[in-house]
PDB file of C-alpha atoms in Angstrom:
ATOM      1  CA  MET A 706       0.000   0.000   0.000  1.00  0.00           C
ATOM      2  CA  CYS A 707       1.114   3.534  -0.741  1.00  0.00           C
ATOM      3  CA  PRO A 708       2.556   5.260   2.340  1.00  0.00           C
ATOM      4  CA  CYS A 709       0.500   8.011   3.892  1.00  0.00           C
ATOM      5  CA  SER A 710      -0.407   9.243   7.356  1.00  0.00           C
ATOM      6  CA  LEU A 711      -3.699   7.315   7.318  1.00  0.00           C
ATOM      7  CA  ASP A 712      -1.794   4.357   8.738  1.00  0.00           C
ATOM      8  CA  ILE A 713      -0.216   6.226  11.660  1.00  0.00           C
ATOM      9  CA  PRO A 714      -2.134   5.751  14.927  1.00  0.00           C
ATOM     10  CA  ASP A 715      -3.210   8.910  16.779  1.00  0.00           C
ATOM     11  CA  SER A 716      -2.426  11.024  13.712  1.00  0.00           C
ATOM     12  CA  PRO A 717      -5.005  13.208  11.983  1.00  0.00           C
ATOM     13  CA  ALA A 718      -5.983  11.612   8.685  1.00  0.00           C
ATOM     14  CA  VAL A 719      -4.175  13.747   6.140  1.00  0.00           C
ATOM     15  CA  PHE A 720      -4.492  12.196   2.729  1.00  0.00           C
ATOM     16  CA  PRO A 721      -1.473  12.944   0.537  1.00  0.00           C
ATOM     17  CA  TYR A 722      -3.336  13.391  -2.785  1.00  0.00           C
ATOM     18  CA  ALA A 723      -6.046  15.798  -3.879  1.00  0.00           C
ATOM     19  CA  ILE A 724      -9.052  13.966  -5.305  1.00  0.00           C
ATOM     20  CA  GLU A 725      -8.543  15.741  -8.650  1.00  0.00           C
ATOM     21  CA  THR A 726      -5.198  13.961  -9.060  1.00  0.00           C
ATOM     22  CA  LEU A 727      -6.778  10.512  -8.668  1.00  0.00           C
ATOM     23  CA  VAL A 728      -9.665  10.597 -11.149  1.00  0.00           C
ATOM     24  CA  PRO A 729      -9.730  11.127 -14.928  1.00  0.00           C
ATOM     25  CA  GLN A 730     -12.584  13.649 -14.640  1.00  0.00           C
ATOM     26  CA  SER A 731     -11.731  17.332 -14.534  1.00  0.00           C
ATOM     27  CA  GLY A 732     -13.290  20.645 -13.592  1.00  0.00           C
ATOM     28  CA  ARG A 733     -16.916  20.561 -12.507  1.00  0.00           C
ATOM     29  CA  MET A 734     -17.196  16.864 -13.369  1.00  0.00           C
ATOM     30  CA  VAL A 735     -15.119  15.974 -10.286  1.00  0.00           C
ATOM     31  CA  LEU A 736     -18.025  15.448  -7.886  1.00  0.00           C
ATOM     32  CA  LEU A 737     -16.065  14.164  -4.863  1.00  0.00           C
ATOM     33  CA  ASP A 738     -14.314  16.407  -2.335  1.00  0.00           C
ATOM     34  CA  ARG A 739     -11.772  14.220  -0.565  1.00  0.00           C
ATOM     35  CA  VAL A 740     -10.573  10.753   0.352  1.00  0.00           C
ATOM     36  CA  LEU A 741     -11.117   9.773   3.983  1.00  0.00           C
ATOM     37  CA  ASP A 742      -9.636   6.272   3.934  1.00  0.00           C
ATOM     38  CA  VAL A 743      -8.188   3.804   1.466  1.00  0.00           C
ATOM     39  CA  SER A 744      -6.798   0.274   1.629  1.00  0.00           C
ATOM     40  CA  ASP A 745      -6.006  -2.596  -0.698  1.00  0.00           C
ATOM     41  CA  ASN A 746      -9.714  -3.435  -0.983  1.00  0.00           C
ATOM     42  CA  HIS A 747     -11.735  -0.283  -0.284  1.00  0.00           C
ATOM     43  CA  ILE A 748     -11.971   3.475  -0.417  1.00  0.00           C
ATOM     44  CA  LEU A 749     -14.070   5.913   1.591  1.00  0.00           C
ATOM     45  CA  VAL A 750     -14.675   9.371   0.129  1.00  0.00           C
ATOM     46  CA  GLU A 751     -16.659  12.427   1.125  1.00  0.00           C
ATOM     47  CA  LEU A 752     -18.599  15.016  -0.818  1.00  0.00           C
ATOM     48  CA  ASN A 753     -20.971  17.892  -0.303  1.00  0.00           C
ATOM     49  CA  VAL A 754     -23.889  17.734  -2.724  1.00  0.00           C
ATOM     50  CA  ARG A 755     -23.344  20.750  -4.958  1.00  0.00           C
ATOM     51  CA  ASP A 756     -25.853  23.289  -6.178  1.00  0.00           C
ATOM     52  CA  ASP A 757     -23.904  24.324  -9.267  1.00  0.00           C
ATOM     53  CA  GLY A 758     -26.498  23.537 -11.916  1.00  0.00           C
ATOM     54  CA  LEU A 759     -24.540  20.610 -13.340  1.00  0.00           C
ATOM     55  CA  PHE A 760     -26.922  18.048 -11.826  1.00  0.00           C
ATOM     56  CA  SER A 761     -28.892  20.166  -9.365  1.00  0.00           C
ATOM     57  CA  SER A 762     -32.443  21.307 -10.047  1.00  0.00           C
ATOM     58  CA  VAL A 763     -34.076  24.641  -9.301  1.00  0.00           C
ATOM     59  CA  ASP A 764     -35.384  23.196  -6.024  1.00  0.00           C
ATOM     60  CA  GLN A 765     -31.757  22.651  -4.875  1.00  0.00           C
ATOM     61  CA  HIS A 766     -31.782  18.861  -5.094  1.00  0.00           C
ATOM     62  CA  VAL A 767     -29.686  16.382  -7.069  1.00  0.00           C
ATOM     63  CA  PRO A 768     -31.490  13.265  -8.367  1.00  0.00           C
ATOM     64  CA  ALA A 769     -30.627  10.073  -6.482  1.00  0.00           C
ATOM     65  CA  TRP A 770     -29.445   8.386  -9.702  1.00  0.00           C
ATOM     66  CA  VAL A 771     -26.401  10.724  -9.609  1.00  0.00           C
ATOM     67  CA  GLY A 772     -25.384   8.523  -6.674  1.00  0.00           C
ATOM     68  CA  LEU A 773     -24.231   5.992  -9.275  1.00  0.00           C
ATOM     69  CA  GLU A 774     -21.742   8.585 -10.544  1.00  0.00           C
ATOM     70  CA  TYR A 775     -20.601   9.293  -6.986  1.00  0.00           C
ATOM     71  CA  MET A 776     -19.968   5.548  -6.599  1.00  0.00           C
ATOM     72  CA  ALA A 777     -18.196   5.300  -9.973  1.00  0.00           C
ATOM     73  CA  GLN A 778     -15.944   8.245  -9.109  1.00  0.00           C
ATOM     74  CA  ALA A 779     -15.088   6.624  -5.770  1.00  0.00           C
ATOM     75  CA  ILE A 780     -13.963   3.541  -7.707  1.00  0.00           C
ATOM     76  CA  ALA A 781     -11.985   5.776 -10.075  1.00  0.00           C
ATOM     77  CA  ALA A 782     -10.268   7.377  -7.058  1.00  0.00           C
ATOM     78  CA  TYR A 783      -9.508   3.905  -5.663  1.00  0.00           C
ATOM     79  CA  SER A 784      -7.941   2.873  -8.966  1.00  0.00           C
ATOM     80  CA  GLY A 785      -6.098   6.187  -9.325  1.00  0.00           C
ATOM     81  CA  TYR A 786      -4.652   5.930  -5.843  1.00  0.00           C
ATOM     82  CA  HIS A 787      -3.278   2.444  -6.457  1.00  0.00           C
ATOM     83  CA  ARG A 788      -1.958   3.436  -9.895  1.00  0.00           C
ATOM     84  CA  LYS A 789      -0.152   6.412  -8.313  1.00  0.00           C
ATOM     85  CA  CYS A 790       1.344   4.099  -5.711  1.00  0.00           C
ATOM     86  CA  ARG A 791       2.737   1.922  -8.497  1.00  0.00           C
ATOM     87  CA  GLY A 792       4.126   4.968 -10.327  1.00  0.00           C
ATOM     88  CA  GLU A 793       1.579   4.648 -13.156  1.00  0.00           C
ATOM     89  CA  ALA A 794      -0.495   7.319 -14.863  1.00  0.00           C
ATOM     90  CA  ILE A 795      -4.178   7.660 -14.017  1.00  0.00           C
ATOM     91  CA  GLY A 796      -6.192   5.626 -16.510  1.00  0.00           C
ATOM     92  CA  LEU A 797      -9.733   5.516 -17.760  1.00  0.00           C
ATOM     93  CA  GLY A 798     -12.172   3.077 -16.269  1.00  0.00           C
ATOM     94  CA  PHE A 799     -15.524   1.993 -17.626  1.00  0.00           C
ATOM     95  CA  LEU A 800     -18.764   1.516 -15.737  1.00  0.00           C
ATOM     96  CA  LEU A 801     -20.265  -1.593 -17.319  1.00  0.00           C
ATOM     97  CA  GLY A 802     -23.398  -1.784 -15.251  1.00  0.00           C
ATOM     98  CA  THR A 803     -24.997  -1.905 -11.868  1.00  0.00           C
ATOM     99  CA  ARG A 804     -27.121  -4.348  -9.978  1.00  0.00           C
ATOM    100  CA  TYR A 805     -30.028  -3.233  -7.884  1.00  0.00           C
ATOM    101  CA  PHE A 806     -29.377   0.429  -7.088  1.00  0.00           C
ATOM    102  CA  GLN A 807     -31.408   1.146  -3.982  1.00  0.00           C
ATOM    103  CA  CYS A 808     -31.729   4.558  -2.335  1.00  0.00           C
ATOM    104  CA  SER A 809     -33.798   5.698   0.642  1.00  0.00           C
ATOM    105  CA  VAL A 810     -34.523   9.074  -1.001  1.00  0.00           C
ATOM    106  CA  GLY A 811     -35.471  10.270  -4.468  1.00  0.00           C
ATOM    107  CA  SER A 812     -32.961  13.112  -4.403  1.00  0.00           C
ATOM    108  CA  PHE A 813     -30.092  14.517  -2.364  1.00  0.00           C
ATOM    109  CA  PRO A 814     -30.596  18.016  -0.912  1.00  0.00           C
ATOM    110  CA  CYS A 815     -27.830  20.381  -1.969  1.00  0.00           C
ATOM    111  CA  GLY A 816     -25.402  21.059   0.852  1.00  0.00           C
ATOM    112  CA  THR A 817     -25.798  17.559   2.295  1.00  0.00           C
ATOM    113  CA  LYS A 818     -22.563  15.842   3.305  1.00  0.00           C
ATOM    114  CA  LEU A 819     -22.325  12.279   1.960  1.00  0.00           C
ATOM    115  CA  THR A 820     -19.765   9.524   2.364  1.00  0.00           C
ATOM    116  CA  VAL A 821     -19.290   6.938  -0.346  1.00  0.00           C
ATOM    117  CA  ARG A 822     -17.637   3.596   0.318  1.00  0.00           C
ATOM    118  CA  ALA A 823     -16.558   1.269  -2.477  1.00  0.00           C
ATOM    119  CA  GLU A 824     -15.291  -2.182  -1.553  1.00  0.00           C
ATOM    120  CA  LYS A 825     -13.794  -4.502  -4.158  1.00  0.00           C
ATOM    121  CA  ILE A 826     -15.456  -7.906  -3.891  1.00  0.00           C
ATOM    122  CA  ILE A 827     -14.299  -9.512  -7.155  1.00  0.00           C
ATOM    123  CA  GLU A 828     -11.304  -8.822  -9.375  1.00  0.00           C
ATOM    124  CA  ALA A 829     -10.938 -10.942 -12.505  1.00  0.00           C
ATOM    125  CA  ALA A 830      -7.833 -11.495 -14.617  1.00  0.00           C
ATOM    126  CA  ASN A 831      -9.505  -9.677 -17.550  1.00  0.00           C
ATOM    127  CA  ASP A 832      -9.437  -6.294 -15.716  1.00  0.00           C
ATOM    128  CA  MET A 833     -13.095  -6.574 -14.715  1.00  0.00           C
ATOM    129  CA  SER A 834     -14.097  -5.972 -11.107  1.00  0.00           C
ATOM    130  CA  VAL A 835     -17.200  -5.762  -8.964  1.00  0.00           C
ATOM    131  CA  PHE A 836     -17.454  -3.221  -6.157  1.00  0.00           C
ATOM    132  CA  ASP A 837     -20.018  -3.170  -3.377  1.00  0.00           C
ATOM    133  CA  CYS A 838     -20.850   0.514  -2.927  1.00  0.00           C
ATOM    134  CA  THR A 839     -22.767   2.476  -0.318  1.00  0.00           C
ATOM    135  CA  ILE A 840     -23.686   6.103   0.197  1.00  0.00           C
ATOM    136  CA  ALA A 841     -24.493   7.434   3.660  1.00  0.00           C
ATOM    137  CA  GLY A 842     -25.680  10.789   4.917  1.00  0.00           C
ATOM    138  CA  GLN A 843     -28.197  12.173   7.377  1.00  0.00           C
ATOM    139  CA  ASN A 844     -31.330  10.057   6.778  1.00  0.00           C
ATOM    140  CA  ILE A 845     -29.800   8.847   3.483  1.00  0.00           C
ATOM    141  CA  LYS A 846     -28.715   5.343   2.584  1.00  0.00           C
ATOM    142  CA  ALA A 847     -27.976   4.007  -0.886  1.00  0.00           C
ATOM    143  CA  SER A 848     -26.344   0.819  -2.093  1.00  0.00           C
ATOM    144  CA  SER A 849     -25.437  -0.964  -5.285  1.00  0.00           C
ATOM    145  CA  LYS A 850     -22.920  -3.303  -6.822  1.00  0.00           C
ATOM    146  CA  LEU A 851     -21.040  -1.787  -9.752  1.00  0.00           C
ATOM    147  CA  ASN A 852     -19.414  -3.815 -12.508  1.00  0.00           C
ATOM    148  CA  VAL A 853     -16.395  -1.981 -13.894  1.00  0.00           C
ATOM    149  CA  LEU A 854     -13.584  -2.483 -16.348  1.00  0.00           C
ATOM    150  CA  LEU A 855     -10.275  -1.019 -15.163  1.00  0.00           C
ATOM    151  CA  PRO A 856      -7.846  -1.793 -18.011  1.00  0.00           C
ATOM    152  CA  GLN A 857      -4.143  -1.608 -17.240  1.00  0.00           C
ATOM    153  CA  ASP A 858      -3.636   0.372 -20.463  1.00  0.00           C
ATOM    154  CA  SER A 859      -6.782   2.247 -21.490  1.00  0.00           C
ATOM    155  CA  LYS A 860      -5.153   3.635 -24.677  1.00  0.00           C
ATOM    156  CA  LYS A 861      -4.277   0.141 -25.833  1.00  0.00           C
ATOM    157  CA  PHE A 862      -7.752  -1.076 -24.876  1.00  0.00           C
ATOM    158  CA  LEU A 863      -9.431   1.708 -26.903  1.00  0.00           C
ATOM    159  CA  ALA A 864      -7.088   1.413 -29.912  1.00  0.00           C
ATOM    160  CA  GLY A 865      -8.979   0.279 -32.999  1.00  0.00           C
ATOM    161  CA  LYS A 866     -12.388   0.567 -31.362  1.00  0.00           C
ATOM    162  CA  GLY A 867     -13.266   3.822 -33.148  1.00  0.00           C
ATOM    163  CA  ILE A 868     -13.612   5.752 -29.910  1.00  0.00           C
TER     164      ILE A 868
END
């Protein structure tokens, strides 16, 4: 695992990388605020639901289905962290699908603090993985399993596919 102060007992959790350096998204599409914890098999991130018009409505809510993107970005941050630890560039990942997204609310009020946890439960030799993901906030619970493809070399993977 990559060295950072998260592993030092009685130390404030200071994560060494800004979230923007771990995900392929940029600008307003980076929806997460910071990493709280990471290990070989999971990541825990935090975000404040934004009212910037990107996904928010006039009633200052973000639809619950955006939770899938929060989960996908948590997985991207997990992958980016481990790639950084290995001295590799951040790569693209692909959300292949989800199973049974369940959320206790229809939308997230803007300004709400949420934590997203993604735990790797299956990793196949063909770069496919399954993550068990949860979102938690005040009176908010969401869960889903996300199927993702995290190719070692996304440029090579995309070559010749017309993308």
